[in-house]
Amino acid sequence: MKRMMLSATAIAAVFAAAIPAAAQDVAITNARLVIGDGSAPVEGGTVVIRDGRVVAAGTNVAVPAGLRTVDAQGKWVSPGIVAGFSRLGIVEISGVSETNDTSADDSPFHAALDVAPAVNPLASAIALNRAEGVTRAVVAPGTGESIFAGQGAVIDLGADMDAVTAPRAFQYMEYGEAGARTAGGSRPAALAMLRNALMEARDYARDPAAFADRGRDAFLTRLDAAALAPVVQGRVPLLVHVERGSDILTVLDLTSEFPDLDLVLVGATEGWTVAPRIAAAGVPVIAAALNDLPASFEQLAATQSNLGRMRAAGVKIAIGLFNDEAHQVRWVKQYAGNLVGLSRVPGETGLDWGAAFAAISSGPAEALGMGGEIGSLRPGRRGDVVIWDGDPLEVGTAATMVFVDGVEQPLETRQQRLRDRYLTPPDGRLPNAYRH
């Protein structure tokens, strides 16, 4: 009985921490301030948050009387990190299917699948990455038996039960090698499946009542067609995972047949080989920062200079994480810092500091069409602010205060609680594994 009571108490503590606090009106002064729009940090900056929104940020900003004021004492202050590609909140343990809602191999639905109801704000990776200054994340589903994975979401990492900022924020799909495997074994098969689906979605959008649902064996069920209708109309972005340069051009060519498509390229390891074409199309790219090995046949032209060269050609870039994207999206800070270091290597093309930080803040937000809401400290954006004890792109730097929607967040993690529990256990109360 006692054990049950302790468990109930522990559970209650978790949920107490998850109750959202009210947004605070706060001013953070004396900061080395990062706006997140690609500009360089400025000294002596101030950011003011009211009702959960940024109302002013920069130098010579007056602090309203009576406002809570936090003196940053010259420390770095920035917008929260936006994870450009993740599976945060939909996976607890990757190898345990009961805790992994990434994909649904046996479902008759594909494009219609919506990750938003699967997001668990109490997933342990949420608190871990929040403590590292990540405040928002793009959450994408994985594909099952179709090139279409489903509808992704943008979430916040606040300690409350309302994690989803934007449900059905985009449609995610696979092209290239992965798409070819799913579609029947070749890229032409994947392209035919994609074009057929978009044609049917266009028909659905013209007259939903006339669309005949042909059941499980149809290329597109009614719900899948309904999910793709706003995509073909350009009202919802289509995120396409594609790596090879020639595949990128194939995807870009789709706009000649479906001119309203709002494309975003994901992966794009060989993007630098066709960067002027991507830039001319005005299509943003969410890419890994340091893919420099030919890990597959569609990545033979991999180089660490990929992002730098694309940006130099005029492509709008953002950094995503494509290794352990369910747990360690905090690594994007390190990758962004690596790209700053790469800019100092002769013959390589990296990013300057402002561009590197924008690639993990405003870059992902703007790629999803949410630059007016998150990713920077421009007036009107949500009050996601982090105070750091050093340069946020340095590996050893820690977040000391994190605000999400103007609410100061707890920074304790499960790892810290485990450390404290077992570091100096009271005499006679060691865990079973330590008893002899």
GROMACS .gro file of C-alpha atoms in nm, residues 127-436:
model
  310
  127ALA     CA    1   1.251   1.786  -2.072
  128LEU     CA    2   1.604   1.685  -2.172
  129ASN     CA    3   1.606   1.902  -2.482
  130ARG     CA    4   1.419   2.188  -2.309
  131ALA     CA    5   1.700   2.205  -2.057
  132GLU     CA    6   1.938   2.252  -2.352
  133GLY     CA    7   1.751   2.555  -2.484
  134VAL     CA    8   1.530   2.384  -2.744
  135THR     CA    9   1.185   2.543  -2.721
  136ARG     CA   10   1.011   2.431  -3.044
  137ALA     CA   11   1.043   2.133  -3.276
  138VAL     CA   12   0.923   2.026  -3.618
  139VAL     CA   13   0.788   1.672  -3.567
  140ALA     CA   14   0.762   1.452  -3.876
  141PRO     CA   15   0.607   1.106  -3.908
  142GLY     CA   16   0.787   0.822  -4.083
  143THR     CA   17   0.662   0.635  -4.388
  144GLY     CA   18   0.494   0.294  -4.379
  145GLU     CA   19   0.365   0.136  -4.700
  146SER     CA   20   0.341   0.457  -4.902
  147ILE     CA   21   0.569   0.740  -5.010
  148PHE     CA   22   0.345   0.963  -4.794
  149ALA     CA   23   0.420   0.955  -4.421
  150GLY     CA   24   0.140   1.181  -4.304
  151GLN     CA   25   0.081   1.518  -4.144
  152GLY     CA   26   0.352   1.660  -3.918
  153ALA     CA   27   0.325   1.913  -3.638
  154VAL     CA   28   0.518   2.195  -3.477
  155ILE     CA   29   0.533   2.157  -3.099
  156ASP     CA   30   0.664   2.350  -2.802
  157LEU     CA   31   0.874   2.195  -2.527
  158GLY     CA   32   0.705   2.371  -2.237
  159ALA     CA   33   0.633   2.182  -1.914
  160ASP     CA   34   0.259   2.155  -1.966
  161MET     CA   35   0.016   1.923  -2.139
  162ASP     CA   36  -0.051   2.146  -2.441
  163ALA     CA   37   0.249   2.070  -2.659
  164VAL     CA   38   0.112   2.114  -3.009
  165THR     CA   39   0.165   2.464  -3.149
  166ALA     CA   40   0.050   2.383  -3.504
  167PRO     CA   41  -0.117   2.050  -3.590
  168ARG     CA   42  -0.117   1.934  -3.953
  169ALA     CA   43   0.149   2.196  -4.025
  170PHE     CA   44   0.290   2.005  -4.323
  171GLN     CA   45   0.278   1.682  -4.522
  172TYR     CA   46   0.591   1.466  -4.518
  173MET     CA   47   0.695   1.219  -4.789
  174GLU     CA   48   0.991   1.018  -4.917
  175TYR     CA   49   1.139   1.036  -5.265
  176GLY     CA   50   1.480   0.905  -5.379
  177GLU     CA   51   1.593   0.560  -5.264
  178ALA     CA   52   1.342   0.527  -4.979
  179GLY     CA   53   1.052   0.642  -5.196
  180ALA     CA   54   1.155   0.408  -5.476
  181ARG     CA   55   1.154   0.106  -5.241
  182THR     CA   56   0.808   0.190  -5.111
  183ALA     CA   57   0.655   0.265  -5.450
  184GLY     CA   58   0.754  -0.063  -5.612
  185GLY     CA   59   1.127  -0.058  -5.672
  186SER     CA   60   1.223   0.242  -5.884
  187ARG     CA   61   1.219   0.619  -5.892
  188PRO     CA   62   0.981   0.621  -6.192
  189ALA     CA   63   0.737   0.421  -5.982
  190ALA     CA   64   0.768   0.671  -5.696
  191LEU     CA   65   0.717   0.963  -5.932
  192ALA     CA   66   0.410   0.800  -6.090
  193MET     CA   67   0.263   0.734  -5.745
  194LEU     CA   68   0.328   1.095  -5.642
  195ARG     CA   69   0.179   1.249  -5.957
  196ASN     CA   70  -0.124   1.020  -5.942
  197ALA     CA   71  -0.188   1.109  -5.578
  198LEU     CA   72  -0.161   1.483  -5.645
  199MET     CA   73  -0.397   1.452  -5.944
  200GLU     CA   74  -0.652   1.270  -5.733
  201ALA     CA   75  -0.611   1.523  -5.453
  202ARG     CA   76  -0.673   1.801  -5.704
  203ASP     CA   77  -0.991   1.624  -5.815
  204TYR     CA   78  -1.097   1.589  -5.452
  205ALA     CA   79  -1.036   1.959  -5.389
  206ARG     CA   80  -1.258   2.053  -5.687
  207ASP     CA   81  -1.552   1.840  -5.571
  208PRO     CA   82  -1.511   1.639  -5.247
  209ALA     CA   83  -1.862   1.490  -5.275
  210ALA     CA   84  -1.783   1.336  -5.613
  211PHE     CA   85  -1.467   1.162  -5.492
  212ALA     CA   86  -1.529   0.787  -5.477
  213ASP     CA   87  -1.355   0.607  -5.193
  214ARG     CA   88  -1.237   0.279  -5.342
  215GLY     CA   89  -1.139   0.127  -5.010
  216ARG     CA   90  -0.820  -0.020  -4.875
  217ASP     CA   91  -0.678  -0.120  -5.215
  218ALA     CA   92  -0.708   0.228  -5.366
  219PHE     CA   93  -0.398   0.439  -5.426
  220LEU     CA   94  -0.566   0.713  -5.228
  221THR     CA   95  -0.841   0.675  -4.970
  222ARG     CA   96  -1.090   0.955  -4.911
  223LEU     CA   97  -0.907   1.067  -4.597
  224ASP     CA   98  -0.572   1.062  -4.776
  225ALA     CA   99  -0.720   1.272  -5.058
  226ALA     CA  100  -0.863   1.517  -4.805
  227ALA     CA  101  -0.519   1.548  -4.641
  228LEU     CA  102  -0.346   1.611  -4.975
  229ALA     CA  103  -0.602   1.860  -5.110
  230PRO     CA  104  -0.455   2.158  -4.916
  231VAL     CA  105  -0.108   2.042  -5.024
  232VAL     CA  106  -0.186   2.054  -5.395
  233GLN     CA  107  -0.353   2.393  -5.338
  234GLY     CA  108  -0.039   2.528  -5.166
  235ARG     CA  109  -0.210   2.585  -4.832
  236VAL     CA  110   0.005   2.324  -4.652
  237PRO     CA  111   0.380   2.277  -4.720
  238LEU     CA  112   0.499   1.949  -4.870
  239LEU     CA  113   0.824   1.836  -4.708
  240VAL     CA  114   1.005   1.596  -4.942
  241HIS     CA  115   1.298   1.390  -4.821
  242VAL     CA  116   1.536   1.379  -5.115
  243GLU     CA  117   1.916   1.348  -5.123
  244ARG     CA  118   2.053   1.316  -5.481
  245GLY     CA  119   2.104   1.622  -5.696
  246SER     CA  120   1.915   1.480  -5.994
  247ASP     CA  121   1.628   1.375  -5.764
  248ILE     CA  122   1.608   1.729  -5.632
  249LEU     CA  123   1.561   1.857  -5.987
  250THR     CA  124   1.285   1.601  -6.045
  251VAL     CA  125   1.102   1.724  -5.737
  252LEU     CA  126   1.144   2.087  -5.838
  253ASP     CA  127   1.003   2.008  -6.182
  254LEU     CA  128   0.676   1.902  -6.020
  255THR     CA  129   0.583   2.268  -5.991
  256SER     CA  130   0.540   2.288  -6.369
  257GLU     CA  131   0.245   2.048  -6.336
  258PHE     CA  132   0.133   2.151  -5.987
  259PRO     CA  133   0.227   2.521  -5.968
  260ASP     CA  134   0.075   2.585  -5.626
  261LEU     CA  135   0.290   2.330  -5.442
  262ASP     CA  136   0.472   2.481  -5.141
  263LEU     CA  137   0.783   2.260  -5.145
  264VAL     CA  138   1.044   2.220  -4.872
  265LEU     CA  139   1.341   1.989  -4.937
  266VAL     CA  140   1.456   1.772  -4.646
  267GLY     CA  141   1.797   1.606  -4.641
  268ALA     CA  142   1.938   1.737  -4.972
  269THR     CA  143   2.288   1.604  -4.911
  270GLU     CA  144   2.379   1.679  -5.276
  271GLY     CA  145   2.191   2.009  -5.271
  272TRP     CA  146   2.506   2.209  -5.341
  273THR     CA  147   2.533   2.046  -5.687
  274VAL     CA  148   2.207   2.211  -5.797
  275ALA     CA  149   2.201   2.505  -5.555
  276PRO     CA  150   2.132   2.778  -5.815
  277ARG     CA  151   1.825   2.582  -5.934
  278ILE     CA  152   1.696   2.545  -5.577
  279ALA     CA  153   1.752   2.914  -5.511
  280ALA     CA  154   1.576   3.013  -5.835
  281ALA     CA  155   1.276   2.801  -5.735
  282GLY     CA  156   1.264   2.975  -5.394
  283VAL     CA  157   1.243   2.639  -5.217
  284PRO     CA  158   1.388   2.622  -4.863
  285VAL     CA  159   1.604   2.332  -4.747
  286ILE     CA  160   1.624   2.158  -4.409
  287ALA     CA  161   1.950   1.964  -4.418
  288ALA     CA  162   2.196   1.784  -4.196
  289ALA     CA  163   2.492   2.002  -4.111
  290LEU     CA  164   2.788   1.772  -4.160
  291ASN     CA  165   2.702   1.487  -4.399
  292ASP     CA  166   3.045   1.441  -4.552
  293LEU     CA  167   3.050   1.069  -4.634
  294PRO     CA  168   2.884   0.881  -4.925
  295ALA     CA  169   2.664   0.680  -4.688
  296SER     CA  170   2.442   0.569  -4.979
  297PHE     CA  171   2.437   0.585  -5.360
  298GLU     CA  172   2.219   0.895  -5.342
  299GLN     CA  173   2.479   1.076  -5.128
  300LEU     CA  174   2.795   1.025  -5.334
  301ALA     CA  175   2.860   1.401  -5.357
  302ALA     CA  176   2.832   1.456  -4.981
  303THR     CA  177   3.044   1.738  -4.839
  304GLN     CA  178   3.055   1.936  -4.515
  305SER     CA  179   3.034   2.249  -4.728
  306ASN     CA  180   2.684   2.159  -4.852
  307LEU     CA  181   2.490   2.406  -4.637
  308GLY     CA  182   2.747   2.682  -4.678
  309ARG     CA  183   2.753   2.648  -5.055
  310MET     CA  184   2.374   2.640  -5.079
  311ARG     CA  185   2.343   2.954  -4.870
  312ALA     CA  186   2.613   3.125  -5.077
  313ALA     CA  187   2.402   3.044  -5.384
  314GLY     CA  188   2.096   3.206  -5.226
  315VAL     CA  189   1.914   2.903  -5.086
  316LYS     CA  190   1.717   2.952  -4.764
  317ILE     CA  191   1.863   2.693  -4.526
  318ALA     CA  192   1.786   2.534  -4.190
  319ILE     CA  193   1.952   2.256  -3.993
  320GLY     CA  194   1.770   1.935  -3.907
  321LEU     CA  195   1.885   1.632  -3.714
  322PHE     CA  196   1.876   1.301  -3.898
  323ASN     CA  197   2.048   1.076  -3.645
  324ASP     CA  198   1.858   1.009  -3.320
  325GLU     CA  199   1.603   1.274  -3.411
  326ALA     CA  200   1.367   1.130  -3.145
  327HIS     CA  201   1.592   1.214  -2.851
  328GLN     CA  202   1.897   1.435  -2.918
  329VAL     CA  203   1.782   1.732  -3.122
  330ARG     CA  204   1.992   1.948  -2.888
  331TRP     CA  205   2.291   1.845  -3.101
  332VAL     CA  206   2.188   2.097  -3.367
  333LYS     CA  207   2.363   2.365  -3.159
  334GLN     CA  208   2.690   2.176  -3.190
  335TYR     CA  209   2.643   2.122  -3.562
  336ALA     CA  210   2.572   2.490  -3.615
  337GLY     CA  211   2.891   2.571  -3.425
  338ASN     CA  212   3.083   2.326  -3.642
  339LEU     CA  213   2.969   2.516  -3.950
  340VAL     CA  214   3.111   2.836  -3.798
  341GLY     CA  215   3.442   2.654  -3.749
  342LEU     CA  216   3.426   2.520  -4.103
  343SER     CA  217   3.417   2.875  -4.237
  344ARG     CA  218   3.778   2.910  -4.112
  345VAL     CA  219   3.906   2.602  -4.295
  346PRO     CA  220   4.077   2.686  -4.627
  347GLY     CA  221   3.882   2.552  -4.923
  348GLU     CA  222   3.565   2.485  -4.723
  349THR     CA  223   3.242   2.686  -4.706
  350GLY     CA  224   3.075   2.721  -4.369
  351LEU     CA  225   2.849   2.983  -4.213
  352ASP     CA  226   2.916   3.300  -4.017
  353TRP     CA  227   2.789   3.302  -3.658
  354GLY     CA  228   2.464   3.487  -3.727
  355ALA     CA  229   2.372   3.264  -4.020
  356ALA     CA  230   2.456   2.950  -3.823
  357PHE     CA  231   2.230   3.051  -3.534
  358ALA     CA  232   1.952   3.152  -3.773
  359ALA     CA  233   1.974   2.801  -3.924
  360ILE     CA  234   1.854   2.663  -3.589
  361SER     CA  235   1.607   2.937  -3.501
  362SER     CA  236   1.435   3.148  -3.767
  363GLY     CA  237   1.545   2.918  -4.053
  364PRO     CA  238   1.325   2.619  -3.963
  365ALA     CA  239   1.039   2.852  -3.866
  366GLU     CA  240   1.044   3.031  -4.200
  367ALA     CA  241   1.070   2.705  -4.396
  368LEU     CA  242   0.739   2.601  -4.238
  369GLY     CA  243   0.581   2.944  -4.294
  370MET     CA  244   0.588   3.019  -3.921
  371GLY     CA  245   0.855   3.289  -3.915
  372GLY     CA  246   0.597   3.537  -3.794
  373GLU     CA  247   0.532   3.327  -3.483
  374ILE     CA  248   0.855   3.165  -3.366
  375GLY     CA  249   1.230   3.150  -3.423
  376SER     CA  250   1.336   3.509  -3.357
  377LEU     CA  251   1.302   3.791  -3.105
  378ARG     CA  252   1.133   4.029  -3.344
  379PRO     CA  253   0.827   4.206  -3.194
  380GLY     CA  254   0.511   3.995  -3.210
  381ARG     CA  255   0.685   3.657  -3.191
  382ARG     CA  256   0.613   3.414  -2.912
  383GLY     CA  257   0.815   3.472  -2.598
  384ASP     CA  258   1.062   3.184  -2.636
  385VAL     CA  259   1.385   3.314  -2.483
  386VAL     CA  260   1.697   3.146  -2.345
  387ILE     CA  261   1.972   3.286  -2.123
  388TRP     CA  262   2.303   3.102  -2.171
  389ASP     CA  263   2.621   3.092  -1.962
  390GLY     CA  264   2.832   3.128  -2.278
  391ASP     CA  265   2.821   3.115  -2.656
  392PRO     CA  266   2.521   2.889  -2.732
  393LEU     CA  267   2.706   2.733  -3.027
  394GLU     CA  268   2.989   2.610  -2.802
  395VAL     CA  269   2.960   2.251  -2.679
  396GLY     CA  270   3.021   2.334  -2.312
  397THR     CA  271   2.760   2.609  -2.286
  398ALA     CA  272   2.446   2.552  -2.077
  399ALA     CA  273   2.107   2.721  -2.067
  400THR     CA  274   2.049   2.891  -1.731
  401MET     CA  275   1.693   3.018  -1.788
  402VAL     CA  276   1.439   2.910  -2.051
  403PHE     CA  277   1.109   3.081  -2.131
  404VAL     CA  278   0.839   2.931  -2.356
  405ASP     CA  279   0.550   3.162  -2.445
  406GLY     CA  280   0.679   3.390  -2.171
  407VAL     CA  281   0.661   3.118  -1.905
  408GLU     CA  282   0.981   3.036  -1.718
  409GLN     CA  283   1.047   2.663  -1.750
  410PRO     CA  284   1.189   2.402  -1.511
  411LEU     CA  285   1.527   2.273  -1.626
  412GLU     CA  286   1.545   1.955  -1.420
  413THR     CA  287   1.570   1.630  -1.617
  414ARG     CA  288   1.517   1.264  -1.539
  415GLN     CA  289   1.891   1.215  -1.574
  416GLN     CA  290   1.957   1.471  -1.300
  417ARG     CA  291   1.702   1.309  -1.070
  418LEU     CA  292   1.864   0.968  -1.122
  419ARG     CA  293   2.208   1.118  -1.055
  420ASP     CA  294   2.092   1.275  -0.730
  421ARG     CA  295   1.911   0.959  -0.622
  422TYR     CA  296   2.209   0.728  -0.658
  423LEU     CA  297   2.507   0.958  -0.606
  424THR     CA  298   2.484   0.960  -0.226
  425PRO     CA  299   2.199   0.724  -0.121
  426PRO     CA  300   2.119   0.721   0.252
  427ASP     CA  301   2.286   0.440   0.443
  428GLY     CA  302   2.069   0.126   0.446
  429ARG     CA  303   1.850   0.243   0.154
  430LEU     CA  304   2.064   0.137  -0.136
  431PRO     CA  305   1.880  -0.001  -0.441
  432ASN     CA  306   1.851  -0.379  -0.467
  433ALA     CA  307   2.135  -0.401  -0.718
  434TYR     CA  308   2.375  -0.264  -0.454
  435ARG     CA  309   2.271  -0.499  -0.171
  436HIS     CA  310   2.492  -0.799  -0.088
   0.00000   0.00000   0.00000
